[in-house]
Coordinates of C-alpha atoms in Angstrom, one line a residue:
M1 CA -107.7 -105.2 22.3
C2 CA -107.6 -101.4 21.7
G3 CA -110.5 -99.8 19.8
I4 CA -110.2 -98.1 16.4
V5 CA -112.6 -95.8 14.6
G6 CA -112.2 -94.0 11.3
Y7 CA -114.5 -91.8 9.2
I8 CA -114.5 -90.1 5.8
G9 CA -117.5 -88.3 4.5
T10 CA -119.3 -84.9 4.8
Q11 CA -120.0 -84.7 8.5
S12 CA -117.8 -83.6 11.4
A13 CA -115.4 -86.5 11.8
A14 CA -114.5 -85.7 15.4
E15 CA -118.1 -86.1 16.6
I16 CA -118.5 -89.4 14.9
L17 CA -115.1 -90.7 16.1
V18 CA -115.9 -89.8 19.8
S19 CA -119.3 -91.4 19.4
G20 CA -117.7 -94.6 18.1
L21 CA -115.1 -94.6 20.8
E22 CA -117.8 -94.4 23.4
K23 CA -119.1 -97.7 22.1
L24 CA -115.6 -99.3 22.0
E25 CA -114.4 -98.2 25.4
Y26 CA -114.9 -101.7 26.6
R27 CA -111.9 -102.6 24.4
G28 CA -109.6 -100.3 26.4
Y29 CA -109.7 -97.2 28.4
D30 CA -106.1 -96.3 29.5
S31 CA -106.0 -93.4 27.1
A32 CA -107.8 -92.1 24.0
G33 CA -107.2 -89.8 21.0
V34 CA -108.3 -88.5 17.6
A35 CA -106.6 -87.1 14.6
T36 CA -108.5 -85.1 11.9
I37 CA -107.4 -83.3 8.7
W38 CA -108.5 -79.7 8.1
E39 CA -107.0 -77.3 5.6
G40 CA -103.9 -79.4 5.0
T41 CA -103.0 -79.9 8.6
I42 CA -103.5 -82.9 11.0
Q43 CA -105.0 -81.9 14.3
S44 CA -104.3 -84.6 17.0
V45 CA -105.8 -84.5 20.4
R46 CA -104.9 -87.1 23.0
A47 CA -105.6 -87.6 26.7
K48 CA -104.7 -90.1 29.4
G49 CA -107.4 -92.0 31.2
K50 CA -111.0 -92.5 30.1
L51 CA -112.7 -91.0 27.1
S52 CA -114.3 -88.3 29.2
H53 CA -110.9 -86.7 29.5
L54 CA -110.5 -86.6 25.8
K55 CA -114.0 -85.1 25.3
S56 CA -113.1 -82.3 27.7
K57 CA -110.0 -81.5 25.7
L58 CA -111.9 -81.5 22.4
E59 CA -114.3 -78.9 23.7
Q60 CA -111.5 -76.3 23.1
Y61 CA -111.5 -76.9 19.4
E62 CA -113.8 -76.3 16.4
H63 CA -114.5 -79.4 14.4
F64 CA -115.1 -79.1 10.7
A65 CA -112.8 -81.8 9.4
P66 CA -114.7 -84.5 7.4
I67 CA -111.9 -87.2 7.8
G68 CA -110.3 -88.6 10.9
I69 CA -109.2 -91.6 13.0
G70 CA -109.7 -92.3 16.7
H71 CA -108.4 -94.7 19.2
T72 CA -109.1 -96.0 22.8
R73 CA -106.1 -97.8 24.3
W74 CA -105.4 -100.9 26.3
A75 CA -101.8 -100.5 27.1
T76 CA -99.3 -103.1 26.0
H77 CA -96.1 -101.3 25.1
G78 CA -95.6 -98.3 27.4
K79 CA -97.5 -97.0 30.4
P80 CA -100.9 -95.5 30.0
E81 CA -99.6 -91.9 29.6
E82 CA -100.6 -89.2 27.1
H83 CA -97.3 -89.5 25.2
N84 CA -98.1 -93.2 24.6
A85 CA -101.7 -92.5 23.5
H86 CA -102.7 -92.9 19.9
P87 CA -102.7 -91.5 17.3
H88 CA -99.0 -91.5 16.7
M89 CA -97.4 -89.3 14.0
D90 CA -94.2 -89.0 12.0
G91 CA -91.7 -86.3 12.8
A92 CA -93.1 -83.8 10.3
G93 CA -96.7 -84.3 11.6
R94 CA -98.0 -85.4 8.2
V95 CA -98.9 -89.0 8.8
A96 CA -101.1 -90.2 11.7
V97 CA -101.7 -93.8 12.7
V98 CA -103.9 -95.7 15.2
Q99 CA -103.3 -99.4 15.8
N100 CA -104.7 -102.4 17.6
G101 CA -102.4 -105.4 18.2
I102 CA -98.7 -105.8 18.6
I103 CA -95.9 -105.1 16.1
E104 CA -93.5 -107.9 17.2
N105 CA -90.4 -106.5 15.3
Y106 CA -90.8 -102.9 16.4
R107 CA -87.4 -102.9 18.2
E108 CA -85.6 -103.8 15.0
L109 CA -87.6 -101.2 13.1
R110 CA -86.9 -98.5 15.7
D111 CA -83.1 -99.2 15.4
K112 CA -83.4 -99.0 11.6
L113 CA -85.3 -95.7 11.7
R114 CA -83.0 -94.2 14.3
S115 CA -80.1 -94.8 11.9
F116 CA -82.0 -92.4 9.6
G117 CA -82.2 -89.7 12.3
V118 CA -85.8 -90.5 13.5
E119 CA -86.6 -89.5 17.1
F120 CA -89.2 -91.4 19.0
L121 CA -91.5 -89.7 21.5
S122 CA -93.2 -92.8 23.0
E123 CA -92.5 -96.3 24.3
T124 CA -95.1 -97.8 22.0
D125 CA -94.6 -100.3 19.2
T126 CA -97.1 -98.3 17.1
E127 CA -94.9 -95.2 16.6
V128 CA -92.7 -97.0 14.1
I129 CA -95.6 -97.2 11.6
P130 CA -96.1 -93.5 10.8
H131 CA -92.3 -93.1 10.4
L132 CA -92.1 -96.1 8.0
I133 CA -95.0 -94.8 6.0
A134 CA -93.5 -91.3 5.8
R135 CA -90.2 -92.7 4.4
Y136 CA -91.9 -94.8 1.8
L137 CA -94.2 -91.9 0.9
Q138 CA -91.1 -89.8 0.2
E139 CA -89.7 -92.5 -2.0
E140 CA -93.0 -93.0 -3.9
E141 CA -93.4 -89.4 -4.6
A142 CA -89.9 -89.1 -5.9
L143 CA -90.4 -92.1 -8.2
A144 CA -93.7 -90.9 -9.4
E145 CA -94.6 -94.3 -10.8
V146 CA -98.0 -94.9 -9.1
T147 CA -100.9 -95.2 -11.6
N148 CA -103.7 -97.4 -10.2
T149 CA -104.0 -96.1 -6.6
S150 CA -102.1 -93.3 -5.0
Y151 CA -98.6 -92.5 -3.6
F152 CA -100.1 -92.6 -0.1
F153 CA -101.7 -96.0 -0.6
E154 CA -98.5 -97.5 -2.0
A155 CA -96.4 -96.1 0.8
V156 CA -98.8 -97.7 3.4
R157 CA -98.8 -101.0 1.5
K158 CA -95.0 -101.2 1.3
A159 CA -94.6 -100.2 5.0
T160 CA -97.0 -103.0 5.9
H161 CA -94.6 -105.6 4.5
E162 CA -92.1 -104.6 7.1
L163 CA -94.4 -105.2 10.0
T164 CA -94.5 -108.5 11.8
G165 CA -97.2 -109.4 14.3
A166 CA -101.0 -109.2 14.7
F167 CA -102.4 -105.8 14.0
A168 CA -105.2 -103.6 12.6
V169 CA -104.2 -100.1 11.5
A170 CA -105.9 -97.0 10.3
V171 CA -103.8 -94.2 8.6
V172 CA -104.4 -90.6 7.4
C173 CA -102.0 -88.2 5.7
A174 CA -102.3 -84.4 5.7
D175 CA -101.2 -84.4 2.0
Y176 CA -104.0 -86.8 1.0
P177 CA -107.1 -85.5 2.8
D178 CA -109.4 -87.6 0.7
E179 CA -108.0 -91.0 1.6
L180 CA -108.3 -93.2 4.7
I181 CA -106.2 -96.4 4.6
V182 CA -106.9 -99.4 6.8
I183 CA -105.1 -102.7 7.2
R184 CA -106.0 -106.0 8.8
Q185 CA -103.6 -108.7 9.9
Q186 CA -104.8 -111.0 12.6
A187 CA -106.8 -108.3 14.4
P188 CA -110.4 -107.4 13.7
L189 CA -111.4 -104.5 11.5
V190 CA -114.7 -103.8 9.8
I191 CA -115.7 -101.2 7.1
G192 CA -119.1 -99.5 7.2
F193 CA -120.9 -98.1 4.1
G194 CA -123.1 -95.0 4.5
Q195 CA -124.7 -92.6 2.1
G196 CA -121.6 -90.7 0.7
E197 CA -119.6 -91.6 3.8
F198 CA -117.6 -94.5 5.0
F199 CA -116.4 -95.8 8.4
C200 CA -114.0 -98.3 9.8
A201 CA -113.9 -99.8 13.3
S202 CA -112.6 -102.6 15.4
D203 CA -116.1 -103.7 16.2
T204 CA -119.6 -103.0 14.8
P205 CA -121.0 -101.3 17.9
A206 CA -118.9 -98.2 17.0
I207 CA -120.8 -97.7 13.7
V208 CA -124.2 -99.3 14.1
N209 CA -125.7 -95.9 14.8
Y210 CA -124.6 -94.8 11.3
T211 CA -124.9 -97.8 9.1
Q212 CA -126.1 -101.4 9.0
T213 CA -124.0 -102.3 5.9
V214 CA -120.6 -103.6 6.7
L215 CA -117.7 -105.5 5.2
P216 CA -115.3 -107.2 7.6
L217 CA -111.8 -107.2 6.3
E218 CA -109.9 -110.5 6.2
N219 CA -106.3 -111.1 7.2
G220 CA -103.8 -109.8 4.7
E221 CA -106.2 -107.1 3.3
I222 CA -105.8 -103.4 2.9
A223 CA -108.6 -101.0 2.1
R224 CA -108.6 -97.5 0.6
L225 CA -111.6 -95.4 1.7
T226 CA -112.3 -92.2 -0.3
P227 CA -115.4 -90.0 -0.8
L228 CA -116.1 -92.0 -4.0
G229 CA -116.1 -95.5 -2.4
V230 CA -114.1 -98.3 -0.9
E231 CA -111.3 -100.3 -2.7
I232 CA -110.0 -103.6 -1.2
Y233 CA -106.6 -105.0 -2.0
D234 CA -104.4 -107.8 -0.8
F235 CA -100.9 -107.0 0.5
A236 CA -99.5 -107.6 -2.9
G237 CA -101.6 -104.8 -4.3
H238 CA -104.1 -106.9 -6.2
R239 CA -107.6 -105.5 -6.3
L240 CA -110.2 -107.8 -4.7
K241 CA -114.0 -108.0 -5.3
K242 CA -115.9 -108.1 -2.0
Q243 CA -119.6 -107.8 -1.1
P244 CA -120.7 -106.0 2.0
R245 CA -123.6 -107.5 4.1
R246 CA -126.4 -106.2 6.3
L247 CA -126.1 -106.3 10.1
N248 CA -129.0 -107.5 12.2
L249 CA -128.3 -105.1 15.0
S250 CA -130.4 -102.3 16.5
P251 CA -128.7 -99.2 17.9
T252 CA -130.7 -99.7 21.1
M253 CA -128.7 -102.9 21.8
V254 CA -125.7 -100.8 22.7
E255 CA -127.7 -98.5 25.1
K256 CA -128.3 -99.1 28.8
Q257 CA -132.1 -98.7 28.5
G258 CA -132.6 -97.4 32.0
F259 CA -130.2 -99.7 33.8
K260 CA -127.4 -98.2 35.9
H261 CA -124.8 -100.3 34.2
F262 CA -124.5 -102.4 31.1
M263 CA -123.5 -105.4 33.2
L264 CA -126.8 -105.3 35.1
K265 CA -128.8 -104.9 31.9
E266 CA -127.0 -107.9 30.4
I267 CA -127.7 -110.0 33.5
Y268 CA -131.4 -109.2 33.0
E269 CA -131.2 -110.1 29.3
Q270 CA -130.3 -113.7 30.1
P271 CA -133.8 -115.2 30.0
G272 CA -134.1 -113.7 26.4
V273 CA -130.8 -115.3 25.5
V274 CA -132.0 -118.7 26.6
R275 CA -135.2 -118.3 24.7
A276 CA -133.3 -117.3 21.5
S277 CA -131.2 -120.5 21.7
L278 CA -134.3 -122.6 22.4
D279 CA -136.0 -121.1 19.4
A280 CA -133.0 -121.5 17.1
Y281 CA -131.7 -124.9 17.9
F282 CA -134.1 -127.0 19.9
Q283 CA -136.3 -128.1 17.1
A284 CA -136.3 -131.2 15.0
S285 CA -133.9 -131.3 12.1
T286 CA -135.3 -131.5 8.6
T287 CA -132.8 -134.2 7.7
D288 CA -133.2 -136.6 10.6
D289 CA -135.1 -137.1 13.8
S290 CA -132.7 -135.4 16.2
P291 CA -134.5 -133.0 18.6
V292 CA -131.7 -130.5 18.0
N293 CA -130.9 -128.7 14.7
L294 CA -127.5 -127.1 14.7
G295 CA -127.2 -127.1 10.9
L296 CA -124.2 -129.3 10.9
P297 CA -123.6 -131.7 7.9
P298 CA -123.9 -135.5 8.4
E299 CA -120.2 -136.0 8.0
F300 CA -119.6 -133.9 11.0
Y301 CA -121.0 -136.6 13.2
T302 CA -119.2 -139.6 11.7
N303 CA -116.6 -141.6 13.6
L304 CA -116.5 -139.1 16.4
E305 CA -114.5 -140.6 19.3
Q306 CA -113.0 -137.7 21.2
I307 CA -113.5 -134.0 21.8
Q308 CA -111.0 -131.3 22.8
I309 CA -112.0 -127.8 23.7
V310 CA -109.8 -124.7 23.7
A311 CA -110.9 -121.5 25.4
C312 CA -109.8 -118.6 27.7
G313 CA -111.4 -117.0 30.7
T314 CA -115.1 -117.2 31.1
S315 CA -115.3 -119.3 27.9
W316 CA -113.0 -121.8 29.6
H317 CA -115.5 -122.1 32.4
A318 CA -118.4 -122.6 29.9
A319 CA -116.2 -125.3 28.3
L320 CA -115.9 -127.1 31.6
V321 CA -119.7 -127.3 31.9
G322 CA -119.6 -128.5 28.3
K323 CA -117.2 -131.2 29.1
Y324 CA -119.5 -132.5 31.8
L325 CA -122.5 -132.5 29.4
L326 CA -120.6 -134.1 26.5
E327 CA -119.2 -136.9 28.7
Q328 CA -122.3 -137.5 30.8
L329 CA -124.9 -137.3 28.0
A330 CA -123.0 -138.2 24.9
Q331 CA -120.4 -140.4 26.6
I332 CA -117.6 -138.9 24.5
P333 CA -114.3 -138.4 26.3
T334 CA -113.6 -134.6 26.4
Q335 CA -110.6 -132.5 27.3
V336 CA -110.7 -128.8 28.1
Q337 CA -107.5 -126.8 27.5
Y338 CA -106.4 -123.2 28.1
A339 CA -105.9 -122.0 24.6
S340 CA -102.7 -120.1 25.6
E341 CA -101.2 -123.4 27.0
F342 CA -102.4 -125.6 24.1
R343 CA -100.5 -123.4 21.6
Y344 CA -97.2 -124.4 23.2
A345 CA -97.9 -127.8 24.6
P346 CA -100.6 -129.4 22.3
T347 CA -102.0 -132.8 23.2
P348 CA -100.8 -135.7 21.1
L349 CA -102.7 -136.2 17.9
T350 CA -105.6 -138.6 18.3
A351 CA -107.9 -140.1 15.7
N352 CA -111.4 -139.0 15.0
T353 CA -111.2 -135.9 17.3
L354 CA -113.4 -132.9 17.2
T355 CA -111.7 -129.6 18.3
I356 CA -114.0 -126.9 19.5
G357 CA -112.9 -123.3 20.0
V358 CA -115.0 -121.1 22.3
T359 CA -114.7 -117.4 22.2
Q360 CA -117.3 -114.7 22.7
S361 CA -115.8 -112.2 20.3
G362 CA -114.5 -114.7 17.8
E363 CA -111.3 -112.7 17.9
T364 CA -109.5 -114.1 21.0
A365 CA -105.9 -114.4 19.8
D366 CA -104.9 -117.5 21.8
T367 CA -108.0 -119.4 20.8
L368 CA -107.6 -118.6 17.1
A369 CA -103.9 -119.5 17.2
A370 CA -104.7 -122.8 18.9
L371 CA -107.3 -123.7 16.3
A372 CA -105.0 -122.6 13.4
M373 CA -102.2 -124.8 14.8
E374 CA -104.5 -127.8 15.2
K375 CA -105.7 -127.3 11.6
E376 CA -102.2 -127.0 10.3
R377 CA -100.7 -130.0 12.1
R378 CA -103.5 -132.3 10.9
Q379 CA -103.1 -131.3 7.3
G380 CA -101.9 -134.2 5.0
R381 CA -102.7 -136.8 7.6
E382 CA -104.8 -139.9 6.9
D383 CA -108.5 -139.3 7.1
K384 CA -109.0 -140.3 10.7
Y385 CA -106.5 -137.7 11.8
Q386 CA -107.9 -134.9 9.6
A387 CA -109.0 -131.7 11.5
K388 CA -112.6 -131.5 12.5
L389 CA -113.2 -128.0 13.8
L390 CA -116.2 -126.2 15.4
G391 CA -116.5 -122.7 16.8
I392 CA -118.8 -121.5 19.4
T393 CA -119.1 -117.7 19.3
N394 CA -121.3 -114.7 19.7
R395 CA -119.9 -113.2 16.5
P396 CA -120.1 -115.6 13.5
E397 CA -118.8 -112.9 11.2
S398 CA -115.5 -112.7 13.2
S399 CA -112.1 -114.2 12.4
L400 CA -113.3 -117.5 14.0
G401 CA -116.0 -117.7 11.3
Y402 CA -113.3 -117.6 8.6
L403 CA -111.0 -120.0 10.3
V404 CA -113.4 -123.0 11.1
P405 CA -115.9 -124.6 8.8
H406 CA -118.7 -124.9 11.4
I407 CA -120.1 -122.4 13.8
I408 CA -122.6 -122.4 16.6
N409 CA -123.9 -118.8 16.9
T410 CA -124.7 -118.2 20.6
L411 CA -127.2 -115.4 19.7
A412 CA -126.6 -113.3 22.8
G413 CA -126.5 -110.0 21.0
I414 CA -123.9 -107.3 21.7
E415 CA -122.4 -107.5 25.2
I416 CA -120.8 -104.2 26.3
G417 CA -119.9 -105.0 29.9
V418 CA -116.3 -106.3 30.1
A419 CA -117.3 -109.0 32.5
A420 CA -119.1 -111.6 30.5
T421 CA -122.6 -112.5 31.8
K422 CA -125.2 -113.2 29.1
T423 CA -122.6 -114.6 26.7
F424 CA -121.6 -117.2 29.3
T425 CA -125.2 -118.3 29.6
A426 CA -125.4 -118.4 25.8
Q427 CA -122.3 -120.6 25.6
L428 CA -123.8 -123.0 28.1
M429 CA -126.9 -123.2 25.9
A430 CA -124.7 -124.0 22.9
F431 CA -123.1 -126.9 24.8
Y432 CA -126.6 -128.2 25.9
A433 CA -127.6 -128.2 22.3
L434 CA -124.5 -130.0 21.1
A435 CA -124.5 -132.5 23.9
I436 CA -128.1 -133.4 23.4
D437 CA -127.6 -133.7 19.6
L438 CA -124.6 -135.9 20.1
A439 CA -126.3 -138.0 22.8
Y440 CA -129.2 -138.7 20.3
R441 CA -126.8 -139.6 17.5
Q442 CA -124.6 -141.7 19.7
R443 CA -127.7 -143.5 21.1
T444 CA -126.4 -142.9 24.7
V445 CA -129.7 -141.4 26.0
S446 CA -133.2 -142.3 24.9
L447 CA -135.1 -139.9 22.8
D448 CA -137.8 -139.7 25.6
K449 CA -135.2 -138.7 28.1
L450 CA -133.7 -136.1 25.8
Q451 CA -137.2 -134.7 25.2
Q452 CA -137.7 -134.4 29.0
I453 CA -134.4 -132.5 29.3
I454 CA -135.5 -130.1 26.5
A455 CA -138.9 -129.6 28.1
Q456 CA -137.2 -128.6 31.3
L457 CA -134.8 -126.3 29.4
R458 CA -137.9 -124.5 28.1
Q459 CA -138.8 -123.6 31.6
I460 CA -135.5 -122.0 32.4
P461 CA -136.2 -118.5 31.1
E462 CA -139.2 -118.2 33.3
A463 CA -137.4 -119.6 36.3
I464 CA -134.6 -117.0 35.9
E465 CA -137.1 -114.2 35.5
A466 CA -139.1 -115.2 38.5
N467 CA -136.1 -114.8 40.8
L468 CA -134.1 -111.9 39.2
D469 CA -135.6 -109.1 41.2
K470 CA -135.5 -110.9 44.5
Q471 CA -131.9 -112.0 43.9
E472 CA -130.9 -108.5 43.0
K473 CA -132.4 -107.0 46.2
F474 CA -130.9 -109.7 48.4
T475 CA -127.4 -109.5 46.9
E476 CA -127.5 -105.7 47.2
H477 CA -128.3 -106.3 50.9
L478 CA -125.4 -108.7 51.3
A479 CA -123.0 -106.4 49.5
H480 CA -123.2 -104.0 52.4
D481 CA -121.4 -106.5 54.6
F482 CA -118.6 -107.2 52.1
A483 CA -117.5 -103.8 50.9
E484 CA -114.2 -104.1 52.9
T485 CA -113.7 -107.9 52.5
T486 CA -110.4 -108.9 50.9
D487 CA -110.8 -112.6 50.2
F488 CA -113.6 -114.9 49.1
I489 CA -113.8 -118.7 48.5
F490 CA -116.3 -120.2 46.1
L491 CA -117.2 -123.9 46.3
G492 CA -119.0 -126.3 43.9
R493 CA -119.0 -129.9 42.8
G494 CA -119.8 -131.8 39.7
I495 CA -121.5 -129.6 37.0
N496 CA -121.4 -126.6 39.4
F497 CA -117.7 -126.6 40.1
P498 CA -117.2 -124.5 36.9
I499 CA -119.9 -122.2 38.3
A500 CA -117.8 -121.7 41.4
L501 CA -114.8 -120.8 39.2
E502 CA -117.0 -118.4 37.2
G503 CA -118.4 -116.7 40.4
A504 CA -114.9 -116.2 41.7
L505 CA -113.7 -114.8 38.4
K506 CA -116.6 -112.3 38.3
L507 CA -115.8 -111.0 41.7
K508 CA -112.1 -110.6 40.9
E509 CA -112.8 -108.9 37.6
I510 CA -115.0 -106.1 38.8
S511 CA -114.6 -105.8 42.6
Y512 CA -110.8 -106.4 42.7
I513 CA -111.3 -108.8 45.7
H514 CA -109.1 -111.8 45.8
A515 CA -111.4 -114.8 45.1
E516 CA -110.8 -118.5 44.4
G517 CA -113.0 -121.3 43.3
Y518 CA -112.5 -124.8 44.4
P519 CA -114.1 -128.2 44.0
A520 CA -115.8 -128.5 47.4
G521 CA -114.2 -131.9 48.1
E522 CA -110.7 -130.4 47.7
M523 CA -111.1 -127.9 50.6
K524 CA -109.6 -130.3 53.2
H525 CA -106.6 -130.9 50.9
G526 CA -105.1 -127.5 51.5
P527 CA -107.4 -124.5 50.9
I528 CA -109.2 -124.9 54.2
A529 CA -106.0 -123.4 55.8
L530 CA -107.2 -120.0 54.4
L531 CA -110.5 -120.0 56.3
D532 CA -111.3 -117.8 59.3
A533 CA -114.0 -115.3 60.2
K534 CA -112.7 -112.8 57.7
V535 CA -113.0 -115.1 54.7
P536 CA -116.6 -115.7 53.5
V537 CA -117.4 -118.9 51.6
V538 CA -120.0 -119.1 48.8
A539 CA -121.2 -122.7 48.2
V540 CA -123.3 -123.8 45.2
A541 CA -125.5 -126.6 46.6
V542 CA -128.4 -127.9 44.5
P543 CA -130.2 -131.2 45.0
G544 CA -128.7 -134.0 43.1
S545 CA -125.8 -136.5 43.1
V546 CA -123.4 -134.3 45.1
Y547 CA -125.8 -132.2 47.2
E548 CA -125.1 -133.9 50.6
K549 CA -121.3 -133.8 49.8
V550 CA -121.4 -130.0 49.2
I551 CA -123.4 -129.5 52.4
S552 CA -120.9 -131.6 54.3
N553 CA -118.0 -129.6 52.8
A554 CA -119.8 -126.3 53.7
Q555 CA -120.1 -127.4 57.3
E556 CA -116.3 -127.9 57.4
A557 CA -115.9 -124.3 56.3
K558 CA -118.5 -123.1 58.9
A559 CA -116.6 -124.9 61.6
R560 CA -113.6 -122.6 60.8
D561 CA -115.8 -119.5 61.5
S562 CA -116.3 -118.5 57.9
R563 CA -119.5 -116.8 57.0
L564 CA -121.3 -119.3 54.7
I565 CA -123.5 -118.1 51.8
G566 CA -125.5 -120.8 50.0
V567 CA -126.7 -120.6 46.4
T568 CA -129.4 -123.2 46.9
P569 CA -133.2 -123.9 46.8
V570 CA -134.7 -122.7 50.1
N571 CA -137.0 -125.6 50.7
H572 CA -134.3 -127.9 52.0
G573 CA -134.1 -127.8 55.8
E574 CA -130.6 -129.0 55.9
A575 CA -129.3 -126.1 53.9
A576 CA -131.2 -123.6 56.2
D577 CA -129.4 -125.1 59.2
V578 CA -125.9 -124.8 57.6
F579 CA -125.8 -121.5 55.7
N580 CA -125.7 -118.1 57.3
D581 CA -127.3 -116.6 54.2
M582 CA -129.1 -118.2 51.3
I583 CA -129.5 -116.8 47.8
A584 CA -132.5 -118.7 46.6
V585 CA -132.6 -120.5 43.2
P586 CA -135.4 -122.6 41.8
E587 CA -135.1 -126.3 42.1
V588 CA -134.4 -128.0 38.8
D589 CA -132.7 -131.1 37.5
E590 CA -129.0 -130.9 38.6
L591 CA -128.0 -131.2 34.9
L592 CA -129.6 -127.8 34.2
S593 CA -128.7 -126.0 37.4
P594 CA -125.7 -124.0 36.1
L595 CA -128.1 -121.9 34.0
L596 CA -129.7 -120.8 37.3
T597 CA -126.9 -120.9 39.8
V598 CA -124.6 -118.6 37.8
V599 CA -127.1 -115.7 37.9
P600 CA -126.9 -114.8 41.6
L601 CA -123.1 -115.1 41.5
Q602 CA -123.1 -112.5 38.8
L603 CA -125.4 -110.3 40.8
L604 CA -123.3 -110.7 44.0
A605 CA -120.2 -109.6 42.2
Y606 CA -122.0 -106.7 40.6
Q607 CA -123.5 -105.5 43.8
I608 CA -120.2 -105.7 45.8
A609 CA -118.4 -103.8 43.0
A610 CA -121.1 -101.2 42.8
R611 CA -121.1 -100.8 46.6
R612 CA -117.3 -100.2 46.5
G613 CA -117.9 -97.4 44.0
L614 CA -116.0 -99.1 41.2
D615 CA -116.5 -98.9 37.5
V616 CA -118.5 -102.1 36.9
D617 CA -118.6 -102.0 33.1
Q618 CA -114.9 -101.1 32.6
P619 CA -112.8 -102.7 35.4
R620 CA -109.1 -101.7 35.5
N621 CA -106.5 -103.5 33.4
L622 CA -109.2 -105.5 31.4
A623 CA -110.6 -105.3 27.9
K624 CA -113.5 -107.1 26.4
S625 CA -111.7 -108.8 23.5
V626 CA -108.2 -110.1 24.1
T627 CA -106.8 -109.8 20.6
V628 CA -103.1 -110.0 21.5
E629 CA -101.2 -112.9 23.0

């Protein structure tokens, strides 16, 4: 989950590294550090806490070095203290390393290195890497056998073979000031190509201000960056031919553009996200008459009997909405599994089953591992048990894009706020597209009815826009009353039960208030014992098949003195009589309501967290991309 940046070129590396780390701080902000090489010496500066602390320290130094690596940390091994911050170095201070991921066998490597007299200064798994490289470098230079690359490169490559786990690594060495070596194994890393300069980073936002030409490394690849160019090898040392590609990103996409926080900006971007999905997918296919064009081949749809979805966090909530849509529209039985649980307790193999992995970043470790396991366990089976895999992601160039043959790109653009907002809405749109497409092909819903649903979907962006400002102001008003609240309950039923879960998660993530989401009908089966005047209840109540049921469940909460907040259309008199406060949403078909009901819950969480003076974009203990198990 940590963020890596590297640079080699003609500019001041430190300035570029810090600029890149600012764009990657959503990946971790427990500590940060940079290491640069100048006049044969590595200068390493590290600081505990947010990047601002590192920047203050760096003001004491002059920065001329044209090569360096930087890191922002999400702590896994060792507390977030300066001595655990990256970069880590060997005992002689000649090799510096930054790493994202986990070295699973670091204890064995520590014991081995201690037997050679190595002393460790941190509790991290990363510190074994520079010591390993230093030992191999000593051996390589003594043998003097390297011809095609360099002693440094060979030392790094050989050290890599001793590492077990999922990791991305960037390395510099004081004795080789014209080389930056980077490694990828199950953790994201991308190389950027500039004019006489080269970059590496855990994610493209770090380098988009400097270049639009990138090459994502694949698992098992190691790259050597020099002032003359980039060389890519596999771990065996064989040279590979790779072609970089152009990004379709604007540097302004990673700026706040006048908003106080990225999260608020990204909430306001949701109408545009819905429009992008409508423009991309809701148009007739060129190969058949489906009203949706996902670019999937005909064989994808054949003999499809069951669907299973693996996801984590917010993506899991989107998958629950997807389950509702797939079952109610396409009539295909669908299961939703936590990817972390599926890995160790997979469902029995079933025939003609589509497995969907949902991950915003395309790098979520548990989701990727679940998909890889499903792919492996179906290999060699008879045709009906063969793996049929689909990914839903905001980053098609990610590891997910290499793992599965088919991708639905959610087209949300870069999301900086750690708490997912617009990417959740984009995932919902992907599920609407898939469910409508399958409903047409399964002949479970008439084309006329599907066209009516799509026509209503096209009205959603305007409906969100028409209410955003009012919802922002009202939730800001409500937030004043909940700055000291310690517990919240969120209720929903049917297609809006996952929205209750998502609303509770958002509040937990950024305000640190304990919040739980429940199916409204389950309140009387236990959770109602939690209710009193100190526990507000938020109920999602939209006209449709379960509206009266939700209102009835809400009344039960009100009878226990809970303050009741309704996310509901305001023109229903019954709701006005029940709720103490109402956050108005437009009235739409119940099937489409999650696209509208989630927005005020995002705003409510945002306003309460902002009112409490918390860091909305970078909540404690969290990172944007969970790339470790």
